[in-house]
XYZ file of C-alpha atoms in Angstrom:
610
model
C 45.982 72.455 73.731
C 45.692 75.992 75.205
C 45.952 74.241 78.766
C 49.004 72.978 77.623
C 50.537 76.198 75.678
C 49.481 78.086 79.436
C 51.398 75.607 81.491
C 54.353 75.392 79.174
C 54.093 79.494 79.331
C 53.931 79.154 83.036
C 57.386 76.815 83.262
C 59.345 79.415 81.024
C 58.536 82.070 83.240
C 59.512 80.362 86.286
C 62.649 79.496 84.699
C 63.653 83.322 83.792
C 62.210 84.287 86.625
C 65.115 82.114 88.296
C 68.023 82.871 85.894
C 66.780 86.451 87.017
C 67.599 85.647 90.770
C 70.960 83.708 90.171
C 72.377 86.072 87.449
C 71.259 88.998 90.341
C 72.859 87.413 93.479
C 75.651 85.904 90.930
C 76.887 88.898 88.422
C 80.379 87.135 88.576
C 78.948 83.970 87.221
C 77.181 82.289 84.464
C 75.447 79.046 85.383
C 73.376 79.083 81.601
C 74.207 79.929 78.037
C 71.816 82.767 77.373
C 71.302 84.151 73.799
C 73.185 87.085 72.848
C 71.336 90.621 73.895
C 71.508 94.001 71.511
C 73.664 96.378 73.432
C 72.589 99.472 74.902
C 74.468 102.700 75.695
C 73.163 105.210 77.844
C 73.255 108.466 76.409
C 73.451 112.128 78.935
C 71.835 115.777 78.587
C 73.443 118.740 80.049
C 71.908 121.522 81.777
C 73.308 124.764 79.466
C 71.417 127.601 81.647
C 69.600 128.219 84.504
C 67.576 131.011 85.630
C 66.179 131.643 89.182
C 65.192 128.379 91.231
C 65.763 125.096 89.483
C 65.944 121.787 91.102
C 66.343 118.238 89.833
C 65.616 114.432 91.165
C 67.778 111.523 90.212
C 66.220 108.644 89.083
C 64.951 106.900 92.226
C 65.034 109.331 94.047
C 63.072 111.398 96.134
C 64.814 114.523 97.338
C 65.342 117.374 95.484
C 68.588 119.414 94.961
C 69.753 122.796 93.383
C 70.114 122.184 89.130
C 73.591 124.010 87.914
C 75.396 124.493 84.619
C 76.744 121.579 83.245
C 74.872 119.066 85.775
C 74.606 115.685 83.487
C 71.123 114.468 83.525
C 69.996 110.824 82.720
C 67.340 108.741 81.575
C 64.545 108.891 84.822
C 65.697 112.236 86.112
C 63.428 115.485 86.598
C 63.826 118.773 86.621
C 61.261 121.352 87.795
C 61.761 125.371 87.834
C 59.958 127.668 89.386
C 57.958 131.163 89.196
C 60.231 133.193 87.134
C 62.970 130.780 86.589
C 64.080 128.968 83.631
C 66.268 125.894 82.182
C 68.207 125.483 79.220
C 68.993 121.342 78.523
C 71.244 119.929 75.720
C 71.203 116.642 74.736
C 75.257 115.949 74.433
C 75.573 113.545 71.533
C 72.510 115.541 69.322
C 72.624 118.931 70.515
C 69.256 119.062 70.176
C 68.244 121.770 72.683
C 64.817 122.365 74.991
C 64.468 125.485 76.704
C 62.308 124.895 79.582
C 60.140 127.673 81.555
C 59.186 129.297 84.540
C 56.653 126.349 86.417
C 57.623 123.319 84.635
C 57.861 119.777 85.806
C 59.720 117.799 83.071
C 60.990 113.794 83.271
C 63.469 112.322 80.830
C 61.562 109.345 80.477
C 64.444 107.910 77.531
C 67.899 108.719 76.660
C 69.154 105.720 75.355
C 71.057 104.442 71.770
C 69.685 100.757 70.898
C 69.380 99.040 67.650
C 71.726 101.640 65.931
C 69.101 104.059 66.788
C 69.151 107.241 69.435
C 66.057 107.538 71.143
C 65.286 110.653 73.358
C 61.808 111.183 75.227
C 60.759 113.828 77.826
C 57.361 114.176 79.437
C 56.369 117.353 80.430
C 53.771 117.468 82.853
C 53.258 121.439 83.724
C 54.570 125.155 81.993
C 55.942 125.715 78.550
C 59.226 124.640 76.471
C 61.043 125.194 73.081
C 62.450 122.358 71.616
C 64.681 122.460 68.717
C 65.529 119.489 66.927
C 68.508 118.812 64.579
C 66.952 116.545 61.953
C 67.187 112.519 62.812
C 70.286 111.031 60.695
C 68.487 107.151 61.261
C 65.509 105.666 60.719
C 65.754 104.257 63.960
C 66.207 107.437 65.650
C 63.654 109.164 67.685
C 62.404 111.879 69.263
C 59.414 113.010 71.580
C 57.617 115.222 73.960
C 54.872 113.672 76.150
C 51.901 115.684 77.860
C 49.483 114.198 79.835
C 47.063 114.132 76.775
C 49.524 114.304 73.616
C 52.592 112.450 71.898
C 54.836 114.765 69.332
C 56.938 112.433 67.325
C 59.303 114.794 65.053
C 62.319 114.393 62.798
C 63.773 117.256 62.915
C 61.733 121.177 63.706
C 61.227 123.632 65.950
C 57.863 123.952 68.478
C 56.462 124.820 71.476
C 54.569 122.752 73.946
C 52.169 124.473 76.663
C 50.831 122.333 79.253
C 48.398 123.546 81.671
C 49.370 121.920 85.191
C 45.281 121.784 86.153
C 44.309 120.266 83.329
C 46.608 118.927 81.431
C 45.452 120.231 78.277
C 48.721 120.716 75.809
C 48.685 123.349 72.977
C 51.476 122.578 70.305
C 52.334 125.448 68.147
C 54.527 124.418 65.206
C 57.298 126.958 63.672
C 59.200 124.847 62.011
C 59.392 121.617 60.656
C 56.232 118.724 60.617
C 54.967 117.091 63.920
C 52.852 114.249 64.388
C 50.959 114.403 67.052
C 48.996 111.250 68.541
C 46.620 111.078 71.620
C 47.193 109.238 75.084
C 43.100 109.379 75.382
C 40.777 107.084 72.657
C 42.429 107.948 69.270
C 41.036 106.387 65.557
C 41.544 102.873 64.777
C 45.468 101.648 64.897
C 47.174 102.757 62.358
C 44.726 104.741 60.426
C 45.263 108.400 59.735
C 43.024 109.428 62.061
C 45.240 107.921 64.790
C 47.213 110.648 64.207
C 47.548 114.237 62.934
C 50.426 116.167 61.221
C 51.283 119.979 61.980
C 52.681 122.092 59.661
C 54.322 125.242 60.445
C 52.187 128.084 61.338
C 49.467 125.601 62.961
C 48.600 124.567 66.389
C 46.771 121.414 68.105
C 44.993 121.519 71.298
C 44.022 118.714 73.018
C 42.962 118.442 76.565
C 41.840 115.436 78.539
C 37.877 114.886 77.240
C 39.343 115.516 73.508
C 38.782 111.843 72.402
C 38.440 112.902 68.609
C 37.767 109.989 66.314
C 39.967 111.856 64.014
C 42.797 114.405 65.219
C 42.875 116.800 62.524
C 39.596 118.233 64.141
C 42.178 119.887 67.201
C 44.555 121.242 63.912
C 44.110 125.143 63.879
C 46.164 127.965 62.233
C 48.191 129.465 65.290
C 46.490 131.908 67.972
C 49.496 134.185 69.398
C 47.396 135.765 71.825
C 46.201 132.569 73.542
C 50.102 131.159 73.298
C 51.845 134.575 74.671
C 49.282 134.219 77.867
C 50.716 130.798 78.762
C 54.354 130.646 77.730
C 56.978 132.053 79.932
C 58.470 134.756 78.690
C 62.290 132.685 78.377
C 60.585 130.249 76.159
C 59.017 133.130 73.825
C 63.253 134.890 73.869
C 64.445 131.070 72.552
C 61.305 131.127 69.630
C 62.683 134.707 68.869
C 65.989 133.562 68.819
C 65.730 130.816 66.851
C 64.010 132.624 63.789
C 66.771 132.661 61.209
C 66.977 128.639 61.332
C 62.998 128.611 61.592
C 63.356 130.387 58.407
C 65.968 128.693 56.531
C 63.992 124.943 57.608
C 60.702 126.006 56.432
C 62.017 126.517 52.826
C 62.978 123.620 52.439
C 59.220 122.444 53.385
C 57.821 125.493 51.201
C 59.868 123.696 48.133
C 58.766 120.490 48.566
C 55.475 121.496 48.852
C 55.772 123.600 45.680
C 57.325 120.338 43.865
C 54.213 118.010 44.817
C 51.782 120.732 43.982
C 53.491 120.957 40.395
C 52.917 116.781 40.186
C 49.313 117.345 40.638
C 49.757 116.267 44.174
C 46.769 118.832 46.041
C 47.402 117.792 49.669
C 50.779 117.407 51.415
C 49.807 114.195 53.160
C 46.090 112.487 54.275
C 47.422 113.397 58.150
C 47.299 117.245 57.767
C 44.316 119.927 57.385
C 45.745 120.936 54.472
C 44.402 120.991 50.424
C 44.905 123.490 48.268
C 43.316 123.176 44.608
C 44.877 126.249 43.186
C 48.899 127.829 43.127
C 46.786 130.992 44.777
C 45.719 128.350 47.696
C 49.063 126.912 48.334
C 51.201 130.750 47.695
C 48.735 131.932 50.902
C 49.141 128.769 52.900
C 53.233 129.543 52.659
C 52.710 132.912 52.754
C 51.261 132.132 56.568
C 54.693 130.176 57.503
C 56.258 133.536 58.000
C 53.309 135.729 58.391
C 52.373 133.487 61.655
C 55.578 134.008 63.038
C 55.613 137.605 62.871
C 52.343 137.993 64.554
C 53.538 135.883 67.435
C 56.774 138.301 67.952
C 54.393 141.225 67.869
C 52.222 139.944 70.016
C 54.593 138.793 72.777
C 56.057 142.518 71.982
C 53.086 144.145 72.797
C 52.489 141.428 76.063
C 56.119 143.166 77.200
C 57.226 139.353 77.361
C 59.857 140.296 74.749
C 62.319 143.043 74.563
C 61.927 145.012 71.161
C 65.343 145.287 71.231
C 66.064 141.224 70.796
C 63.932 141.393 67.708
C 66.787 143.892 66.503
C 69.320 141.631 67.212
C 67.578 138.521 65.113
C 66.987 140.934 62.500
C 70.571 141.639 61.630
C 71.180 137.854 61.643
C 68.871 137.907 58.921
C 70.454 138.427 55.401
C 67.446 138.627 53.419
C 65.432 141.896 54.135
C 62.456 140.264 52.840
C 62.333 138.094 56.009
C 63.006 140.057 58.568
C 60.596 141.280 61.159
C 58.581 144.011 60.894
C 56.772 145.156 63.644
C 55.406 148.445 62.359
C 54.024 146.031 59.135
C 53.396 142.489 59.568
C 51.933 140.626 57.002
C 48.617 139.644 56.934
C 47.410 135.608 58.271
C 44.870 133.983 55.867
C 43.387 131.803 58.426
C 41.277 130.037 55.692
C 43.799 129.274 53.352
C 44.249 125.699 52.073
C 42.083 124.125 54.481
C 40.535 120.785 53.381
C 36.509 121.548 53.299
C 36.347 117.889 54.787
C 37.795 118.594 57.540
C 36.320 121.507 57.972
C 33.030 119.811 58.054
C 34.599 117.425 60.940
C 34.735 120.791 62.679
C 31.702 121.528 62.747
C 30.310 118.442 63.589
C 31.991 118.806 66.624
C 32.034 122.222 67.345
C 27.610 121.506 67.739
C 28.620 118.162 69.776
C 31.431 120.482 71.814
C 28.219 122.910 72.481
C 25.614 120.125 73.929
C 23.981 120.382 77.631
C 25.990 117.064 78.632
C 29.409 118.648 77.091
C 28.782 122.003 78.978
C 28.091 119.928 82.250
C 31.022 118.048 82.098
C 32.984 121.189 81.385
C 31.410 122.665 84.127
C 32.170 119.818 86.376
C 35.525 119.828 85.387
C 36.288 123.470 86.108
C 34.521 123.068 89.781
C 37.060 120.606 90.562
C 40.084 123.100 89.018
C 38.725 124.896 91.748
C 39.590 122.675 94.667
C 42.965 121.319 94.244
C 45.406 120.545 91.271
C 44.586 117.705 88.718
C 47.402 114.957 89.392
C 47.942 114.367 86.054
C 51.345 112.369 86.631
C 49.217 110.164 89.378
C 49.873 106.916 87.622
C 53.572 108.025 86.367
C 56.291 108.624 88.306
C 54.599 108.986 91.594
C 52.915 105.569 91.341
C 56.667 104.368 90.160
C 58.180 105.457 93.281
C 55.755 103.628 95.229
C 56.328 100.274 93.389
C 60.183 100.614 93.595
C 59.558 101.103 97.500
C 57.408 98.295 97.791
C 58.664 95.752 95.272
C 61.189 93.754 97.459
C 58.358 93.117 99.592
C 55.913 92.374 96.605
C 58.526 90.013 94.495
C 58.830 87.841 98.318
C 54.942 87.824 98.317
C 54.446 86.467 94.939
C 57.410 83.587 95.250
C 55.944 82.668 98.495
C 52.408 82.503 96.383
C 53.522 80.568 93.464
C 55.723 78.166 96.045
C 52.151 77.534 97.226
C 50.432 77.005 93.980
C 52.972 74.792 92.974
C 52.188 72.142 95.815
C 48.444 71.801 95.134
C 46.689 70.388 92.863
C 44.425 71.928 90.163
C 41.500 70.982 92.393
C 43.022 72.583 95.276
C 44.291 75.491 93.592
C 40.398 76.407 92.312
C 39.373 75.805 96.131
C 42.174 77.950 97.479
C 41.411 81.051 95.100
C 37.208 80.662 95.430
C 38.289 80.946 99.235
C 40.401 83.678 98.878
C 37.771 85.944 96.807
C 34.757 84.795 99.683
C 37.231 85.821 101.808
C 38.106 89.107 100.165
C 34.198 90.096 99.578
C 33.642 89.217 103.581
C 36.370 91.555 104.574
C 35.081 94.638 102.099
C 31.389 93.877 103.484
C 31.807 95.752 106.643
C 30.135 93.589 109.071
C 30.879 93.597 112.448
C 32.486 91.186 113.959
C 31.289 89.507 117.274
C 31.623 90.816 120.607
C 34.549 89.544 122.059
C 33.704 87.464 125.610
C 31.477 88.468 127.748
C 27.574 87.135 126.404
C 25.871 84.252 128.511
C 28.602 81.165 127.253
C 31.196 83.015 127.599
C 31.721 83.964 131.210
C 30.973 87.433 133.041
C 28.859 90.515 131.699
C 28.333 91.146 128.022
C 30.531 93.345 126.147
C 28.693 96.899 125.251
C 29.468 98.319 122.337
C 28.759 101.703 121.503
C 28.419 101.644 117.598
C 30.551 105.243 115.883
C 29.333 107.334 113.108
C 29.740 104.996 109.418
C 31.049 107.372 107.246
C 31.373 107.508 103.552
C 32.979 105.617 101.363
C 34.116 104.660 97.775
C 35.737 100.640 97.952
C 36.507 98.044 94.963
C 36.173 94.840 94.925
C 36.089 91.641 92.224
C 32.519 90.906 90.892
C 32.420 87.122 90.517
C 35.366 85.054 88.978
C 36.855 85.528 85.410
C 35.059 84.175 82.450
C 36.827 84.230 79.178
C 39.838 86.027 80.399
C 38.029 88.751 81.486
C 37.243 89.864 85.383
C 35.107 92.570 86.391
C 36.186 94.900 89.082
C 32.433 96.707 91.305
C 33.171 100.340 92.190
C 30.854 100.765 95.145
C 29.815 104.136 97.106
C 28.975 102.877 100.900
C 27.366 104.318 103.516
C 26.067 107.790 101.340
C 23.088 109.176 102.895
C 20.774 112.086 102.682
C 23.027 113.820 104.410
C 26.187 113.585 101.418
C 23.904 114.506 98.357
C 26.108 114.461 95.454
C 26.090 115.220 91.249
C 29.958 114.007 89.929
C 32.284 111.287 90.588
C 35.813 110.869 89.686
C 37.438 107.566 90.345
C 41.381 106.134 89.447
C 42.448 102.966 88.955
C 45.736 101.475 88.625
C 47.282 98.301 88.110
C 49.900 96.342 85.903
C 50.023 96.430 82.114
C 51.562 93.389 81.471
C 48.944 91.507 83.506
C 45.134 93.792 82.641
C 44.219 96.229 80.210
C 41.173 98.194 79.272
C 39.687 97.650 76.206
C 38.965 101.496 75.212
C 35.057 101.849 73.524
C 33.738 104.916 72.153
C 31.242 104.620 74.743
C 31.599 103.188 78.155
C 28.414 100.849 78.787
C 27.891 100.414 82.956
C 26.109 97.893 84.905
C 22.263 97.914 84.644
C 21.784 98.750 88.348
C 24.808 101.484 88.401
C 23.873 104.852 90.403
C 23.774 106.934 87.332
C 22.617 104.862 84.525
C 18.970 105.710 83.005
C 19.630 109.493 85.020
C 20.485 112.297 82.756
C 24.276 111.726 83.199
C 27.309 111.310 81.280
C 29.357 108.643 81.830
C 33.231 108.055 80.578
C 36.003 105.751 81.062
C 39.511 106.258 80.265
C 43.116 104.402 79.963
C 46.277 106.230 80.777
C 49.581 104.492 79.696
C 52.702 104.884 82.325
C 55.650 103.194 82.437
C 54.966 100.017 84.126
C 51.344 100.597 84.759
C 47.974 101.606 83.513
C 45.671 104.213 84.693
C 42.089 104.307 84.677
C 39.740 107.228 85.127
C 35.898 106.855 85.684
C 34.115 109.914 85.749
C 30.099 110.712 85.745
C 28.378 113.659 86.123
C 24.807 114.784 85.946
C 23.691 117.834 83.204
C 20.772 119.780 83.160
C 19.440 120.423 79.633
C 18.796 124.356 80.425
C 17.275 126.271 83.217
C 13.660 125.348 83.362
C 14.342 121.832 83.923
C 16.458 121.514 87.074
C 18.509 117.711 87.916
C 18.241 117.331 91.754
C 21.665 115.972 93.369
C 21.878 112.137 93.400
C 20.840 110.524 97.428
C 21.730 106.764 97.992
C 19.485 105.614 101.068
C 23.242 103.152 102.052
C 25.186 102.074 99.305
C 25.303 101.890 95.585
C 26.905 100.581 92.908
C 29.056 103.392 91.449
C 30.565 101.040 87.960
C 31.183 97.527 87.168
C 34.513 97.636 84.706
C 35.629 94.957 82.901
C 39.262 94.770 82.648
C 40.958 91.919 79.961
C 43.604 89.389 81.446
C 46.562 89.505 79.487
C 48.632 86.094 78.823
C 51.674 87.426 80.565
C 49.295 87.678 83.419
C 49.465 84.980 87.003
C 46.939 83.721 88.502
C 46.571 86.876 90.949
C 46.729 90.413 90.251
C 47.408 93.633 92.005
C 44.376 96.829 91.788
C 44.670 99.846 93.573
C 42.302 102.601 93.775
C 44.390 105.780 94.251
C 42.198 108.650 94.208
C 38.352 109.172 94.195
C 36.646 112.747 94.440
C 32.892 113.621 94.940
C 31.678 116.638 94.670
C 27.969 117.972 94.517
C 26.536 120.117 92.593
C 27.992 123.575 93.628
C 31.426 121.430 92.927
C 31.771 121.580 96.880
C 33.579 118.209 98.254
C 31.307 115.341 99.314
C 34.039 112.709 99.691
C 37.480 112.525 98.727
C 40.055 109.370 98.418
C 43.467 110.193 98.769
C 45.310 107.178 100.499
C 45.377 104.383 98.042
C 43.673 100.985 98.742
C 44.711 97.797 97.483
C 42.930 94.416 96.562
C 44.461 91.203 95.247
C 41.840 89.790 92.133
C 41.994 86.007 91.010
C 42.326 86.294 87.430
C 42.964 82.310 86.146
């Protein structure tokens, strides 16, 4: 019966794929009644303001040009800025408003109204922002920010998002409004609240990209100013200050609300946030910090000379209600304790000791050696890997016809012997071995060839381990050719390939192969899934850790080769019989975090996967 269901499966695709073609080469036409499709309209953002040097990319495209007031931007543009430049962006239909700062690299990844809903999504991928969201009308409507290691989902509030472009570890400080936050990394179960955590005003969540918390209220803290002022850009800090008297008026209506389910016996505003509060005395210094949070953060950025004192006049006689305006000379105290849920709290701790282990502190360290030698591509699997596939996809779409023209015209028995062939053939051409001399030899007429053998150098391959069994394959990381002479501690490897046809099953622990090069060393192991657009990413990194300084790990020396990770990836139903890999990016460094070996142009393998 599933035989059945897969050919059936198999018959409907070739059919759309088909109606694709005609309905392509055809617009004019209509050879088939098709079902009636929910309309889409493309919705626009306007560029309000722009400071210093600003550029933008149409979708597509790869050359830059000068950004000016009221360019129109659209769904799969980006915009970057740089030092000491800013961007103001409006979204036309919304006004919803993101002020974007010196540094930044920021893709409208959505700007689209479908379903009777209005959907807007940026990713930012470097530098700092303000965004400040008119509350959604629709159920259906959305709006988020995405980070190389963070989702914020919101309905309506004011925040800031700091990305570091190394890293891409995002701090999210909340002014006003609620945000949920979710990770791209290993999150709780689906659809449990530790999936996801909310911030309230006056609170901050940091996650960078080894925070794989079980449970995301863990990264929830009250606000630092001092750490925020040192990365935002100064324009983003003026549109915070600016924004203040709406900041104000938003979070009262949260402060009420709050008041209202504290007076129903209600102790915790929801089971996402870090919040309880057993007593009125709890909850009056838990709103007390809404305001007194936001204070400290003008004062601070005051005292960083990233804002003018004289702006913080201006807001001030916006404000009608002396009460809440801001005092410089007098800010009100934070009460960084108040309201916190002892639970949590306990979570904190728990990994604050795991946060301080010799393995944790050696991967930090290893991850701060390779800060050292070049920038983290964070946005390796996005758009860069996107506008490689849309140059390559005419070619790729003539490839896989001619493929499944083949398939077609053998039988089941033929179509087994064709792909076993293709795999030998595969392994034979990743093995290295020489081939023959070419003439010469005592058949083949005149002297033998002599052939003066070059250096072998280095290197990290993949290949297909075996054939799939119960739709999974498993995909052999190797490291060739590594002798004494390229000792090394940490390895970094990137995968990429389609989500619609594999996927990673993410595991709180990655288990490797028994005869991988660091398993049963002291070495930590990980293995992570990035979602893109089209495609998945995924990271294997390992590095060595000494458990303190009287007991010394030696660098790692293969006498050859070695078998770096064995990953099993999951075929998906939606999946052919072939599949695209490509590793994209590999870095080895020893223990100094000096450069062993380093992958940079991509290499591609074709894996049977039926």
């Amino acid at each position: 019966m599933e035989k059945a269901n897969r050919l059936k499966r198999k018959k409907r695709a070739a059919v759309f794929m088909w109606l694709m073609m005609f309905a392509l080469l055809f617009s004019m036409l209509s050879f088939v009644p098709a079902p009636p499709v929910q309309a889409k309209s493309v919705r626009a953002a306007v560029v309000v303001e722009v400071k210093g040097n600003v550029t933008y990319t149409k979708s597509g495209g790869s050359k830059s040009h000068r950004a000016y007031v009221n360019l129109s931007l659209n769904r799969g543009d980006a915009i970057s800025t740089g030092s000491s430049s800013s961007v103001v962006i409006r979204i036309v239909d919304r006004e919803d408003e993101l002020t974007i700062g010196s540094n930044a690299e920021v893709y409208i990844a959505d700007l689209l109204e479908e379903n009777g809903g209005k959907k807007s999504k940026v990713k930012a991928w470097a530098g700092s922002l303000w965004a400040k969201v008119k509350s959604l009308v629709s159920p259906e409507d959305e709006f988020e920010v995405e980070t190389p290691t963070a989702v914020m989902g919101v309905r309506g509030t004011q925040y800031m998002t700091l990305v570091d472009p190394v890293t891409g570890r995002t701090t999210m400080y909340v002014a006003a409004g609620i945000v949920e936050a979710t990770s791209t990394l290993s999150t709780g179960s689906e659809g449990h609240p530790s999936g996801s955590a909310a911030v309230y005003p006056a609170q901050q969540i940091d996650m960078d990209l080894r925070a794989q918390a079980e449970d995301l209220r863990i990264l929830v803290y009250y606000a630092e100013p001092k750490a925020i002022v040192e990365s935002a850009s100064p324009r983003v800090l003026e549109a915070f200050l600016t924004a203040i008297p709406e900041i104000q008026a938003e979070n009262e209506g949260i402060k009420n609300r709050m008041q209202e389910q504290f007076n129903q016996g209600i102790r915790q505003p929801d089971d996402r946030s870090i919040l309880r509060y057993l007593t009125q005395d709890e909850l009056d210094n838990v709103l007390r910090n809404f305001d007194a949070l936001v204070t400290e953060l003008v004062q601070e950025a005051v005292r960083a000379n990233k804002l003018d004192p004289r702006k913080v006049d201006e807001v001030n006689a916006r404000i009608t209600d002396p009460g809440k305006r801001i005092d410089l000379t007098q800010p009100p105290a934070v009460d960084r304790t108040a309201g916190l849920d002892p639970a949590i709290e306990r979570l904190k701790q728990v990994n604050r000791n795991t946060e301080a282990s010799p393995a944790r502190l050696e991967r930090l360290r290893m991850e701060q050696a390779m800060r050292k030698l070049g920038p983290y591509l964070a946005e390796l699997a996005g758009e860069r890997n996107r506008l490689a596939e849309e140059n390559r996809k005419t070619e790729d779409a003539a490839n896989q016809r001619a493929s499944e023209a083949l398939m077609n015209q053998l039988s089941d028995s033929e179509r087994r012997k064709f792909l076993e062939n293709r795999l030998k053939l595969g392994e034979l051409m990743n093995s290295n071995t020489p081939a023959p001399p070419a003439g010469g030899g005592p058949s083949g007429g005149g002297e033998p060839a002599i052939q003066v053998p070059g250096p072998v150098k280095p290197a990290v391959t993949v290949k297909q381990h075996g054939s799939p069994v119960n739709g999974f394959i498993h995909l052999d990381l190797e490291m060739r050719h590594f002798t004494d002479k390229e000792p090394f501690y940490a390895v970094e490897a990137h995968l990429v390939y389609n989500q619609s046809e594999l996927n990673y099953r993410q595991t709180a622990k990655f288990t490797n192969a028994a005869s991988a090069v660091f398993k049963d060393r002291q070495a930590a192991e990980t293995l992570t899934q990035h979602k893109g657009e089209t495609q998945n990413e995924l990271i294997y990194a390992a590095s060595q850790y000494e458990t303190g300084p009287d007991q010394p790990v030696d660098h790692i020396r293969l006498n050859g080769s070695g078998l770096l990770a064995r990953i099993p990836l999951q075929v998906l139903d939606s999946a052919a019989n072939t599949a695209n890999v490509e590793l994209v990016y590999v870095k080895v460094v020893d223990k100094e975090g000096r450069t062993v070996y380093e992958l940079t142009s991509p290499q591609s393998i074709t894996v049977i996967t039926r």
